[in-house]
Short mmCIF file of C-alpha atoms and ligand atoms in Angstrom, two decimals:
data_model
loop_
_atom_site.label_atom_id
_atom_site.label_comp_id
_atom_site.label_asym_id
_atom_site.label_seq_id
_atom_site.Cartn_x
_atom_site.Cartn_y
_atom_site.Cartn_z
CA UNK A 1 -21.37 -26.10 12.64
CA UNK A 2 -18.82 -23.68 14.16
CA UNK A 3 -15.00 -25.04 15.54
CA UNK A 4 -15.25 -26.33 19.22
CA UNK A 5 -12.81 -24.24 21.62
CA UNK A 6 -10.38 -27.57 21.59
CA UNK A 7 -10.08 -27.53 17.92
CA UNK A 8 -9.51 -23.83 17.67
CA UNK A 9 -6.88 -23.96 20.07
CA UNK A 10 -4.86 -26.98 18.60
CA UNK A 11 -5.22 -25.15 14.99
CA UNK A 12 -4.21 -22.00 16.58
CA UNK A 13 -0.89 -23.32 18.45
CA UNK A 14 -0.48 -25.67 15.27
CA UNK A 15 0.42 -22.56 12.79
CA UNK A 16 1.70 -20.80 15.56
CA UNK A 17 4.54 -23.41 16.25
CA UNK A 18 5.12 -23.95 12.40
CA UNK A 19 4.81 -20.61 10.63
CA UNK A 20 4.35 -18.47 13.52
CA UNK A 21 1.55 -16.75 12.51
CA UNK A 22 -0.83 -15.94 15.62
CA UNK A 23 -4.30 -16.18 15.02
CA UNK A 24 -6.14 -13.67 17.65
CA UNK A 25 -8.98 -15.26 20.04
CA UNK A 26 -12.25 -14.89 18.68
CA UNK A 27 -11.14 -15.48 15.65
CA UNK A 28 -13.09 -18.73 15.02
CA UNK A 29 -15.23 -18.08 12.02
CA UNK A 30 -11.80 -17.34 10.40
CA UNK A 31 -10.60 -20.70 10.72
CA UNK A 32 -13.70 -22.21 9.76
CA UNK A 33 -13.95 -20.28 6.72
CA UNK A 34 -10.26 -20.91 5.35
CA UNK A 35 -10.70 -24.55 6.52
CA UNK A 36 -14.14 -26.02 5.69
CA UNK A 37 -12.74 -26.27 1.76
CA UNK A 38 -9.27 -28.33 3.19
CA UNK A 39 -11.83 -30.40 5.28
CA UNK A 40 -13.82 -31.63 1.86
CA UNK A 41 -11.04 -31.62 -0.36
CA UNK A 42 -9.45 -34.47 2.11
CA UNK A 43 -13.22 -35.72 2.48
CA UNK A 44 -13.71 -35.07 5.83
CA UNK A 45 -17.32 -33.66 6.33
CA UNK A 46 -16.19 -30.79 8.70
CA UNK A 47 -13.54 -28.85 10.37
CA UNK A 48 -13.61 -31.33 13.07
CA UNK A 49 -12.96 -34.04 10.90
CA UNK A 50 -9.80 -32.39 9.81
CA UNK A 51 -8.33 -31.28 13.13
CA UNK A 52 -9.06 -35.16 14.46
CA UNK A 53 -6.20 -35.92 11.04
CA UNK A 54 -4.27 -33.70 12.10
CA UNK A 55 -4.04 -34.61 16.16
CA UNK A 56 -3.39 -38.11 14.81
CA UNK A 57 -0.78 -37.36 12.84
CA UNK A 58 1.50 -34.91 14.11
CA UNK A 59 4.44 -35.33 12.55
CA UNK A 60 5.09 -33.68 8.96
CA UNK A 61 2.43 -34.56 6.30
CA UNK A 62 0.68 -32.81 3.82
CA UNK A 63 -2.81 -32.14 5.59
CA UNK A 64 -0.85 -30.09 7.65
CA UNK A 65 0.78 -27.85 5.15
CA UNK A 66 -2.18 -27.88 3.39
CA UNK A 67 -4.18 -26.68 6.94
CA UNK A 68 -0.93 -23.82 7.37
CA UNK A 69 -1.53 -22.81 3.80
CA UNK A 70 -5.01 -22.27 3.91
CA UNK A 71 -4.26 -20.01 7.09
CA UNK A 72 -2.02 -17.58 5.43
CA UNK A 73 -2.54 -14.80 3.21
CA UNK A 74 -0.72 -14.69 0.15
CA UNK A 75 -2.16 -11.24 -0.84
CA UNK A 76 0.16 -9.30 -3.14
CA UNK A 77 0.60 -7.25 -6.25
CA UNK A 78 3.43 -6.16 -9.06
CA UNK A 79 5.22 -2.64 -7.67
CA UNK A 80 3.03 -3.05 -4.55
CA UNK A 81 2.97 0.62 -2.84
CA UNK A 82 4.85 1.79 -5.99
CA UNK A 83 7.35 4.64 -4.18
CA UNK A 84 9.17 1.37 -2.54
CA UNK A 85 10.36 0.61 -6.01
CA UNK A 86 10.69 3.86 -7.25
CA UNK A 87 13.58 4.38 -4.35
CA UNK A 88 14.68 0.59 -5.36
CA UNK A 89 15.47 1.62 -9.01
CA UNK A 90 16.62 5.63 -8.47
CA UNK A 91 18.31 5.58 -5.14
CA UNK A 92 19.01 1.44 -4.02
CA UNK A 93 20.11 -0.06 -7.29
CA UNK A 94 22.42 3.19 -8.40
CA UNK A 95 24.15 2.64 -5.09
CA UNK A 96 25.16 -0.65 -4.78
CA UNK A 97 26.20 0.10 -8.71
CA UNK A 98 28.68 2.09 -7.58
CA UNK A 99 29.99 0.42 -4.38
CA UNK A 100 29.83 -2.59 -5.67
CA UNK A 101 31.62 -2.00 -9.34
CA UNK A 102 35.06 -4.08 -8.43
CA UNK A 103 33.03 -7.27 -7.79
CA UNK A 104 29.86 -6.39 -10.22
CA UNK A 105 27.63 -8.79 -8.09
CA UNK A 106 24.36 -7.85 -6.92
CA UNK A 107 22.54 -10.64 -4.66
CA UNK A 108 19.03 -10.04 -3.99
CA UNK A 109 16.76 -11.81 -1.94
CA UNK A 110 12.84 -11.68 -1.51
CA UNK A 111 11.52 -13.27 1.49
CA UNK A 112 7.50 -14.22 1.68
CA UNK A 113 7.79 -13.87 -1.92
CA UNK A 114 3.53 -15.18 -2.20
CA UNK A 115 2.96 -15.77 -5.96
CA UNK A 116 5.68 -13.92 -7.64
CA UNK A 117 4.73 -10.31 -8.30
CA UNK A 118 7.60 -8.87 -5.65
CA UNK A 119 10.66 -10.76 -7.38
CA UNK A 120 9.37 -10.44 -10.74
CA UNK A 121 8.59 -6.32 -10.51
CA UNK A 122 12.17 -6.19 -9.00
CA UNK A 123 13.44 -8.27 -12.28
CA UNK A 124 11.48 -5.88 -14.80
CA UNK A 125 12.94 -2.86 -12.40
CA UNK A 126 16.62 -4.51 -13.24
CA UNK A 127 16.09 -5.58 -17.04
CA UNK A 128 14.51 -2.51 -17.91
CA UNK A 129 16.65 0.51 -16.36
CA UNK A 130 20.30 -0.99 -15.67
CA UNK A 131 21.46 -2.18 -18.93
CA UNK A 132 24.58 -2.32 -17.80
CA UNK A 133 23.95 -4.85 -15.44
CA UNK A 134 23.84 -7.57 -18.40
CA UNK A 135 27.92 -8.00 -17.41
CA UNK A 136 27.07 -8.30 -14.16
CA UNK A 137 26.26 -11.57 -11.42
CA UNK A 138 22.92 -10.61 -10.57
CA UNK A 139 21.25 -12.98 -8.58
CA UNK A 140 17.53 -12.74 -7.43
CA UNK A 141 16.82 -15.50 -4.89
CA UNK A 142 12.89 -15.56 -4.24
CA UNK A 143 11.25 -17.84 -0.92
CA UNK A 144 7.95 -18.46 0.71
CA UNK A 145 6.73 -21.05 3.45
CA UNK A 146 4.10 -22.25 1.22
CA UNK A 147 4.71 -24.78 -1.28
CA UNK A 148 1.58 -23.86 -3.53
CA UNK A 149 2.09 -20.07 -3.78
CA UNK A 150 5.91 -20.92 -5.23
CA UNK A 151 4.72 -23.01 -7.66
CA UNK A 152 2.16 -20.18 -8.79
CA UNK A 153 5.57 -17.70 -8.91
CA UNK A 154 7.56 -20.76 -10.56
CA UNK A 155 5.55 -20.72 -13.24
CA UNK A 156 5.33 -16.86 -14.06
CA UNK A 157 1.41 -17.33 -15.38
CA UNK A 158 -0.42 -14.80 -14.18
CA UNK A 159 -4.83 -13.72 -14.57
CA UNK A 160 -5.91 -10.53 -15.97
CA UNK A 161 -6.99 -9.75 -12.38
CA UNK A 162 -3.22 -10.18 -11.39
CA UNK A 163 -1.87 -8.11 -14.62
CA UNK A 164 -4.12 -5.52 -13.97
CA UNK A 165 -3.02 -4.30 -10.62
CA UNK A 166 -0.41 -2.03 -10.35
CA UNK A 167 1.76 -3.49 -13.45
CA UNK A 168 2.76 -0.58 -15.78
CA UNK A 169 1.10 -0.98 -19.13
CA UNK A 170 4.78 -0.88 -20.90
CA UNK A 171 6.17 -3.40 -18.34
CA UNK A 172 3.30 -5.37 -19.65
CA UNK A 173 4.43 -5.50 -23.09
CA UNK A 174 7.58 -6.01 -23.04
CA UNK A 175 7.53 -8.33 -20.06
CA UNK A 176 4.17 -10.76 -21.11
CA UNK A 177 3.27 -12.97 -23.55
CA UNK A 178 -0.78 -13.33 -23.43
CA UNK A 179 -1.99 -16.81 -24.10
CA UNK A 180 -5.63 -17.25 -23.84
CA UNK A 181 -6.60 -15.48 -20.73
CA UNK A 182 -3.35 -15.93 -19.33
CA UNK A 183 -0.46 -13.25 -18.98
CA UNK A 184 2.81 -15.23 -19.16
CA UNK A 185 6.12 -13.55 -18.00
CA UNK A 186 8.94 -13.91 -20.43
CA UNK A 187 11.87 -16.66 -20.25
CA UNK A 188 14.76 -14.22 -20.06
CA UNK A 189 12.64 -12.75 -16.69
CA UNK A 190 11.66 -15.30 -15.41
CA UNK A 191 15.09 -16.94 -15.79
CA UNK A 192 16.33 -14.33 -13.50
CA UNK A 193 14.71 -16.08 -10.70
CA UNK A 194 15.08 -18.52 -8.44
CA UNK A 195 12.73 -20.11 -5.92
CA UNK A 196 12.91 -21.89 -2.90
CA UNK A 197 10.91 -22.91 -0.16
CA UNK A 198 12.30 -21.47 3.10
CA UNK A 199 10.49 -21.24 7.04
CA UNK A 200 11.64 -17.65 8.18
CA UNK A 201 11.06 -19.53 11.20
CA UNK A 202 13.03 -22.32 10.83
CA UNK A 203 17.19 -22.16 10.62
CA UNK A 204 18.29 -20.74 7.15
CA UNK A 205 20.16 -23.11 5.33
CA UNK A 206 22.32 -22.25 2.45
CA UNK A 207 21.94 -18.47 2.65
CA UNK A 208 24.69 -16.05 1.99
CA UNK A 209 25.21 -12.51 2.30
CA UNK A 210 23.36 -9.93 0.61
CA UNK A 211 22.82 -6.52 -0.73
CA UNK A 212 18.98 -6.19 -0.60
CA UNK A 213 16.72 -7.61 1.55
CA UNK A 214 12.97 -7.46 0.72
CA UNK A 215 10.72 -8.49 3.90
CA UNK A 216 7.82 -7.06 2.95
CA UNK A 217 4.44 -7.77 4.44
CA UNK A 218 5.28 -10.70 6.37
CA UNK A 219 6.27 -10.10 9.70
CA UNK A 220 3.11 -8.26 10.77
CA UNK A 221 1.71 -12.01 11.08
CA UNK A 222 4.49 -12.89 13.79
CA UNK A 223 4.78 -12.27 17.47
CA UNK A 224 7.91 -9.90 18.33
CA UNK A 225 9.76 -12.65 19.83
CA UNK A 226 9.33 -14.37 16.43
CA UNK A 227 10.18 -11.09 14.75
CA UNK A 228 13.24 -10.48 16.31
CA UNK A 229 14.49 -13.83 15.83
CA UNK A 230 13.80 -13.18 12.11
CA UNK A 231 15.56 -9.24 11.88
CA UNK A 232 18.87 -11.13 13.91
CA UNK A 233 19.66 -13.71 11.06
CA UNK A 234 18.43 -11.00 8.85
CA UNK A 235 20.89 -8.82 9.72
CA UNK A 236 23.80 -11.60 9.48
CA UNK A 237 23.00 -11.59 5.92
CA UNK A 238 23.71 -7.89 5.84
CA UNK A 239 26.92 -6.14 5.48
CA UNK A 240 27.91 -2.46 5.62
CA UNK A 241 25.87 -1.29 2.76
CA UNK A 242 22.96 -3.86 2.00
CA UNK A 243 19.60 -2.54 2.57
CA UNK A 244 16.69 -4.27 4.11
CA UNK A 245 13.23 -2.93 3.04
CA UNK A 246 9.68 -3.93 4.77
CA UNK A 247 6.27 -3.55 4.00
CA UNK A 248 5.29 0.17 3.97
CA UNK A 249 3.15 -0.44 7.05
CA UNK A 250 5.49 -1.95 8.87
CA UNK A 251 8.55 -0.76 11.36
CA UNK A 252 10.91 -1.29 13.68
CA UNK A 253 9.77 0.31 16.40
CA UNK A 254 9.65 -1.73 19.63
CA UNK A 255 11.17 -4.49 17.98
CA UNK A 256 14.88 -3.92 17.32
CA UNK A 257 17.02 -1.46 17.79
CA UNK A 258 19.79 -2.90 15.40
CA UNK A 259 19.05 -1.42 12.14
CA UNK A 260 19.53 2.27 11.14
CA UNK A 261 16.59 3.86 9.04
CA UNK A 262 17.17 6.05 5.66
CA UNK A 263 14.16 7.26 4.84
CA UNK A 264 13.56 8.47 1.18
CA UNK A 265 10.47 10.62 1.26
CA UNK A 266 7.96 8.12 2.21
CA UNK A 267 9.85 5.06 1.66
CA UNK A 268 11.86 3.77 4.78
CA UNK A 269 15.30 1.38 4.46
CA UNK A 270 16.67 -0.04 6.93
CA UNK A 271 20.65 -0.76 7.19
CA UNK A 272 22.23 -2.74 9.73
CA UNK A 273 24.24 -0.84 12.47
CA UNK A 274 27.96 -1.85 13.21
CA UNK B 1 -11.57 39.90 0.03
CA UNK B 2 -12.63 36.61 -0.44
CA UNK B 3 -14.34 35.15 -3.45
CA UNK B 4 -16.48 32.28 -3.51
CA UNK B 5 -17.60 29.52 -5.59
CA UNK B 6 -19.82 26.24 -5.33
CA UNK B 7 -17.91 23.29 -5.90
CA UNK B 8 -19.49 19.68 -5.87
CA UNK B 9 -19.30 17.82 -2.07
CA UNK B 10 -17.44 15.03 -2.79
CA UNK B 11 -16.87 12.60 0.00
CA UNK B 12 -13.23 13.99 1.25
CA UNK B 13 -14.56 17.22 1.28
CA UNK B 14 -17.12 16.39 3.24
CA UNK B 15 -14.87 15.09 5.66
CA UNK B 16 -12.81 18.04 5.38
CA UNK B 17 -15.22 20.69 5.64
CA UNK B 18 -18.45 19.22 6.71
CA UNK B 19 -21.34 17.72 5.90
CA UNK B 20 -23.30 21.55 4.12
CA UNK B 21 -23.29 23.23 0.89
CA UNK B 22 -19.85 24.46 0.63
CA UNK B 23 -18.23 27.89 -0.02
CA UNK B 24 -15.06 27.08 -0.96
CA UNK B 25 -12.11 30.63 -1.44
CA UNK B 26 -11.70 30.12 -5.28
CA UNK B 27 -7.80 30.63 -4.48
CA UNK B 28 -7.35 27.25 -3.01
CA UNK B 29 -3.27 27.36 -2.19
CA UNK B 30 -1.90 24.85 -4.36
CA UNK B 31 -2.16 21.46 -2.61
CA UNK B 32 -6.03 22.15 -1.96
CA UNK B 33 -6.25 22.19 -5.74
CA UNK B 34 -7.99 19.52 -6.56
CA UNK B 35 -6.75 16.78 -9.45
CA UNK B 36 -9.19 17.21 -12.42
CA UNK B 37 -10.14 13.82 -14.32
CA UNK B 38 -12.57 13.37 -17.00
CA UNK B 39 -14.46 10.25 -17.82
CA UNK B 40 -15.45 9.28 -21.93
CA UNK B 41 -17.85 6.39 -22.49
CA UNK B 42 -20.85 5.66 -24.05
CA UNK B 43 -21.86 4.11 -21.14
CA UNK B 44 -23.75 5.93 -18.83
CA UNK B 45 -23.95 2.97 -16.35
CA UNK B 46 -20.00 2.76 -16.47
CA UNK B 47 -19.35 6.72 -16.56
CA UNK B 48 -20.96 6.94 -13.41
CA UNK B 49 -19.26 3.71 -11.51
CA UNK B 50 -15.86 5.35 -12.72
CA UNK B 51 -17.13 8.86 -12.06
CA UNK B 52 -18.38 7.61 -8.22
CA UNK B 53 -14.77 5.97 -7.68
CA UNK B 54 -13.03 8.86 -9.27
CA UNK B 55 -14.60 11.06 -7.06
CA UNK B 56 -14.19 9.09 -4.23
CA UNK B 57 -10.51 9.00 -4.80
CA UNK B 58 -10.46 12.66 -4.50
CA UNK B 59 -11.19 14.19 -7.90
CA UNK B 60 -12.86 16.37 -9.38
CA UNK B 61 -14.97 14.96 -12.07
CA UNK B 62 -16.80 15.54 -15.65
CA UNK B 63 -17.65 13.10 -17.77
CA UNK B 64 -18.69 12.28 -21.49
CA UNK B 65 -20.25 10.14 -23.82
CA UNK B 66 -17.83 10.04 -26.68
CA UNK B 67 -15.05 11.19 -28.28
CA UNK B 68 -15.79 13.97 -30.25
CA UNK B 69 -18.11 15.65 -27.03
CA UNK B 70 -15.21 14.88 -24.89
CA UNK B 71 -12.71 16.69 -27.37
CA UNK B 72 -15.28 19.93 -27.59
CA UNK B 73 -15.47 19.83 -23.57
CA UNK B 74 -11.44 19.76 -23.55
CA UNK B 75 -11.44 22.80 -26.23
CA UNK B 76 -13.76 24.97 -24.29
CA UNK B 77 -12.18 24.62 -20.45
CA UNK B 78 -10.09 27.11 -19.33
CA UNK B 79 -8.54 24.46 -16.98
CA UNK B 80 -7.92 21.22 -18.19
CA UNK B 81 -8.24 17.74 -16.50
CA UNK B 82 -5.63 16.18 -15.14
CA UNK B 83 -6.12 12.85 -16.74
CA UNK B 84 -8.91 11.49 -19.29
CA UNK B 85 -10.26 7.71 -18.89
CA UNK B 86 -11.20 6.67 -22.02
CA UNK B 87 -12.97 3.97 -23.32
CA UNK B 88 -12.49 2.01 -26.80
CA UNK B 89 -15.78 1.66 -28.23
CA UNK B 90 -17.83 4.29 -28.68
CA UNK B 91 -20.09 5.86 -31.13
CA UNK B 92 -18.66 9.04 -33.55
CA UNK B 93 -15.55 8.73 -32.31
CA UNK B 94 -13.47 5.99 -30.94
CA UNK B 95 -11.65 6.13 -27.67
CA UNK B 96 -8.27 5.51 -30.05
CA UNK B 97 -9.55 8.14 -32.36
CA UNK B 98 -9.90 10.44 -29.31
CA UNK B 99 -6.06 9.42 -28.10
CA UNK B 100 -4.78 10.26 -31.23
CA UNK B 101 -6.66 13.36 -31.69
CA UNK B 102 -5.47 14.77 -28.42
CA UNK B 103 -1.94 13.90 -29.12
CA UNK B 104 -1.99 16.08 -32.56
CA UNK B 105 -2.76 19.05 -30.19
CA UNK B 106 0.42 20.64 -28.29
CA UNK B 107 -2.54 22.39 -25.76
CA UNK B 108 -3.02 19.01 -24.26
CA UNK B 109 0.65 17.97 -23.56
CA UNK B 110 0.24 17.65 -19.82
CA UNK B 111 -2.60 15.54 -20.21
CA UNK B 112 -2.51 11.99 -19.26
CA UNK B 113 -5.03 9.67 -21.32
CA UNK B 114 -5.74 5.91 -19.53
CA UNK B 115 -7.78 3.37 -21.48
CA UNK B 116 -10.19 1.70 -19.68
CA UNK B 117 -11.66 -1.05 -21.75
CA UNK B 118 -12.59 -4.55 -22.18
CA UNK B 119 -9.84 -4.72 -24.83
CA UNK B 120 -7.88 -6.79 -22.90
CA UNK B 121 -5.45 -8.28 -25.98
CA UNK B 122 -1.42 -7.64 -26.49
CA UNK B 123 -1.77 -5.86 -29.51
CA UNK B 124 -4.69 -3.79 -28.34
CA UNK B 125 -2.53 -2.52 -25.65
CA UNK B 126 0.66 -2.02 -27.66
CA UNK B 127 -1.42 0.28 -30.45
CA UNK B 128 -2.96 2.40 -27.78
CA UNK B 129 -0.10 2.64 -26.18
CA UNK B 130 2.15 4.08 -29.90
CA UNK B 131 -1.30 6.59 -30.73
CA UNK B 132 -0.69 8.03 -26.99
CA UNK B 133 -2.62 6.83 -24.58
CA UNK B 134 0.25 6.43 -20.92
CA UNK B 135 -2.01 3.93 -19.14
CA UNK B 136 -3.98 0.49 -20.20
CA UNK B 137 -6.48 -0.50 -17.85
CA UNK B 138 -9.04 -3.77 -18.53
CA UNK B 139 -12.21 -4.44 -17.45
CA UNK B 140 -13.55 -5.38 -14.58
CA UNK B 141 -11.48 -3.39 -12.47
CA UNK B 142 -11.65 -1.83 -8.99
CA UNK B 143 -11.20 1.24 -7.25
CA UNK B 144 -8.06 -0.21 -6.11
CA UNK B 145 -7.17 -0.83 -9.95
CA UNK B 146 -7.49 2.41 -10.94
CA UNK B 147 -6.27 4.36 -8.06
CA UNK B 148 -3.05 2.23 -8.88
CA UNK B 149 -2.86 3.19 -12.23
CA UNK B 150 -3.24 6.67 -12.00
CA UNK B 151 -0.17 6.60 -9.33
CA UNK B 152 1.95 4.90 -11.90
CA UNK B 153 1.21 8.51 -13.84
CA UNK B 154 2.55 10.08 -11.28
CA UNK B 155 -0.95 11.41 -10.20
CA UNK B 156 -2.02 11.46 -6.27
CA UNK B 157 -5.54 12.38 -6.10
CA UNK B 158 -4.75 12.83 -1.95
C1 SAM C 301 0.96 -11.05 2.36
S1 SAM C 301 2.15 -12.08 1.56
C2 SAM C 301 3.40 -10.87 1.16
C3 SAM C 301 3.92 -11.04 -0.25
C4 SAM C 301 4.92 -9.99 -0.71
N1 SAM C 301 6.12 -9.97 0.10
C5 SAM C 301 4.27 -8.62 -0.74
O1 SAM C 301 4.64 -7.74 0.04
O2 SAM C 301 3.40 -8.39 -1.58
C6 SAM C 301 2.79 -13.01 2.92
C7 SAM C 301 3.55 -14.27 2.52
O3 SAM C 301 4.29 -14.72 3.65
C8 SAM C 301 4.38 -16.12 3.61
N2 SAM C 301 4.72 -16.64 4.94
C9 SAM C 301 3.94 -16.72 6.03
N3 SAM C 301 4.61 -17.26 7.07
C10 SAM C 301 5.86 -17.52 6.62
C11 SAM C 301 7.02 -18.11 7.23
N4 SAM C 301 7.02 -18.50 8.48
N5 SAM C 301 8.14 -18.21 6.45
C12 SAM C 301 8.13 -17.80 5.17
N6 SAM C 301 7.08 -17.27 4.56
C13 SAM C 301 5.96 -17.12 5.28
C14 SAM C 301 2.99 -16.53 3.13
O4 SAM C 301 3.02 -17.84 2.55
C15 SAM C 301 2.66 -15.43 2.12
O5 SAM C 301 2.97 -15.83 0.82
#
């Protein structure tokens, strides 16, 4: 049985309001596909069944995170695109070495981090090429929306499906232990790390300013209004020479006229304008 | 004057030039050269699912069924492959054999060997790594898999 027009709407508006990610028109069978396994895991029989929960209870439970959840991707991989990273470690990092020698702090901050792979390639990048950096405050603060996927990233265990995409073979070994089928990052790594759930959406609580901003692959889900929002507190976190990078799909065009672009063969970063 | 030669119609060049039997100039200007990757396994099931992606990629393509064939193909063509995807087990001469025998040579410097096996343990991956080999990766895999691998080498079949 497909979702009835009602339901589709209330599900629509529901993650639109809470993670404002639009889900197009026409887009039932989606919704019914990522939501038929929430419906029998809470033992409802169908998608109906679920959305009646939810209409009944609509203030903050966990049927509903579980329903926003479902609805999101979490898609992601270690050095995803590669060249972002490559301009990360030879042109970002070398940079803010330099400017930022008389404080030696480096604050970092992955948005939409999914499962782990962003914050943890950009801890390998760190560990492995900046030794000097060992002296240094280096802080790598890693969120998502979804409770689940930080958990996943929490615990730094990753598949062979996971290992084998785009991770460097070296990275691998020095970064991994392998037990049983699982590929586990190191302590010292994954020590460099922390995680926190945080709503792009919602206000930003306890954030403070910092050098790179990684917003990768996220905002293509929100409307423009919802983007802007988003790029206005981004850009409060930003001073004269952080950089902000996004997905290498993504850009600014149409959105925002407030950030300046450097663009390092095919890599675009953004930095605010004053 | 312009020379010509028959080259195999792989999908992008189909798109390029059109769905005939092409005649390509021989003196393609250097970003129409096309990256040159060879495939070793016994396999002949697996050689041709890497082969097909390879190709679909945008390689050129050769293949072979073990190491020692592979190492006679490498010795006999004037140009060689870019890369070499090598697998681990394979009859008169191992795919870590093969590594190892390449690296003795100076004439293959420039070429970049990538296991692609079902090895999928720590140490298997840290000794091919010391005989040579630049790239690791395990099976299953996808197109996606390897086409990410072989950028981490630096190599952009586009
Ligand atoms: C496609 S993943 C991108 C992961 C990673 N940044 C990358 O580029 O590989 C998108 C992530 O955005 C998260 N997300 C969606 N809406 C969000 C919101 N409103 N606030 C914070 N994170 C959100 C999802 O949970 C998901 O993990």
């Amino acid at each position: 049985m497909s979702i009835n027009q009602q339901d589709f709407t209330y599900v629509q508006t529901l993650v639109r309001q809470k993670a404002g990610i639009i889900i197009d028109d026409g887009k039932e069978y989606l919704i019914e596909l990522r939501l038929k396994p929430v419906a029998i895991k809470n033992g409802y029989e169908n998608v109906s069944g679920l959305v009646q929960k939810l209409k009944e209870h609509s203030r903050h439970n966990g049927t509903h995170e579980q329903v926003i959840e479902a609805l999101t991707t979490n898609e992601t991989s270690f050095f995803r695109d590669l060249h972002p990273f490559e301009v990360f470690k030879n042109v970002i990092v070398p940079e803010l070495i330099e400017k930022n020698a008389a404080t030696r702090t480096l604050k970092i901050w992955s948005a939409a981090c999914s499962t782990g792979q962003e914050p943890y390639t950009i801890a390998m990048i760190l560990r492995d090429s900046f030794p000097q950096l060992a002296h240094w405050n280096v802080s790598i603060l890693a969120t998502d929306l979804a409770g689940k996927v930080l958990d996943k990233a929490r615990s730094g265990v990753f598949s062979q499906l996971e290992v084998n995409r785009g991770l460097p073979a070296l990275m691998m070994v020095k970064y991994f232990d392998k037990q049983g089928d699982s590929w586990i990052i190191k302590e010292p790594l994954r020590k460099m790390i922390v995680f926190r759930q945080l709503n792009l959406l919602e206000h930003w609580s306890g954030m403070h300013t910092m050098d790179i901003i990684f917003i990768r692959n996220v905002l293509i889900y929100f409307d423009v209004e919802a983007k802007r929002s988003i790029l206005k507190k981004v850009r409060e976190l930003m001073k004269n020479d952080s950089f902000l990078l996004l997905g290498s799909t993504e850009s600014l065009i149409n959105v925002t006229t407030d950030f300046n672009n450097v663009r390092h063969d095919k890599t675009f970063c953004f930095k605010r304008k004053f | 004057m312009v020379r010509c030669q028959l080259v195999t119609v792989t999908p992008r060049r189909r798109e390029r030039y059109g769905n005939h039997q092409l005649q390509l100039p021989d003196l393609l200007p250097e970003k129409e050269r096309y990256m040159k990757a060879m495939v070793i396994d016994d396999s002949r099931a697996m050689r041709t699912i890497l082969m097909q992606m390879l190709s679909e990629i945008g390689f050129d393509v050769s293949g072979a069924g073990d190491g020692k064939e592979a190492l006679k193909l490498l010795e006999d063509c004037k140009e060689c492959p870019d890369v070499a995807l090598v697998d681990w087990y394979m009859p008169e001469m191992s795919g870590l054999d093969f590594v190892k025998k390449v690296r003795e040579q100076s004439d293959f410097d420039k070429l970049q060997l990538m296991m692609v096996t079902s090895e999928s343990e720590m140490a298997r991956v840290v000794e091919a790594l010391e005989a040579g080999a630049n790239e690791f990766v395990m099976k299953p895999f996808t197109k996606d898999v390897v086409k990410e691998k072989l950028e981490i080498l630096g190599i952009h079949a586009e």
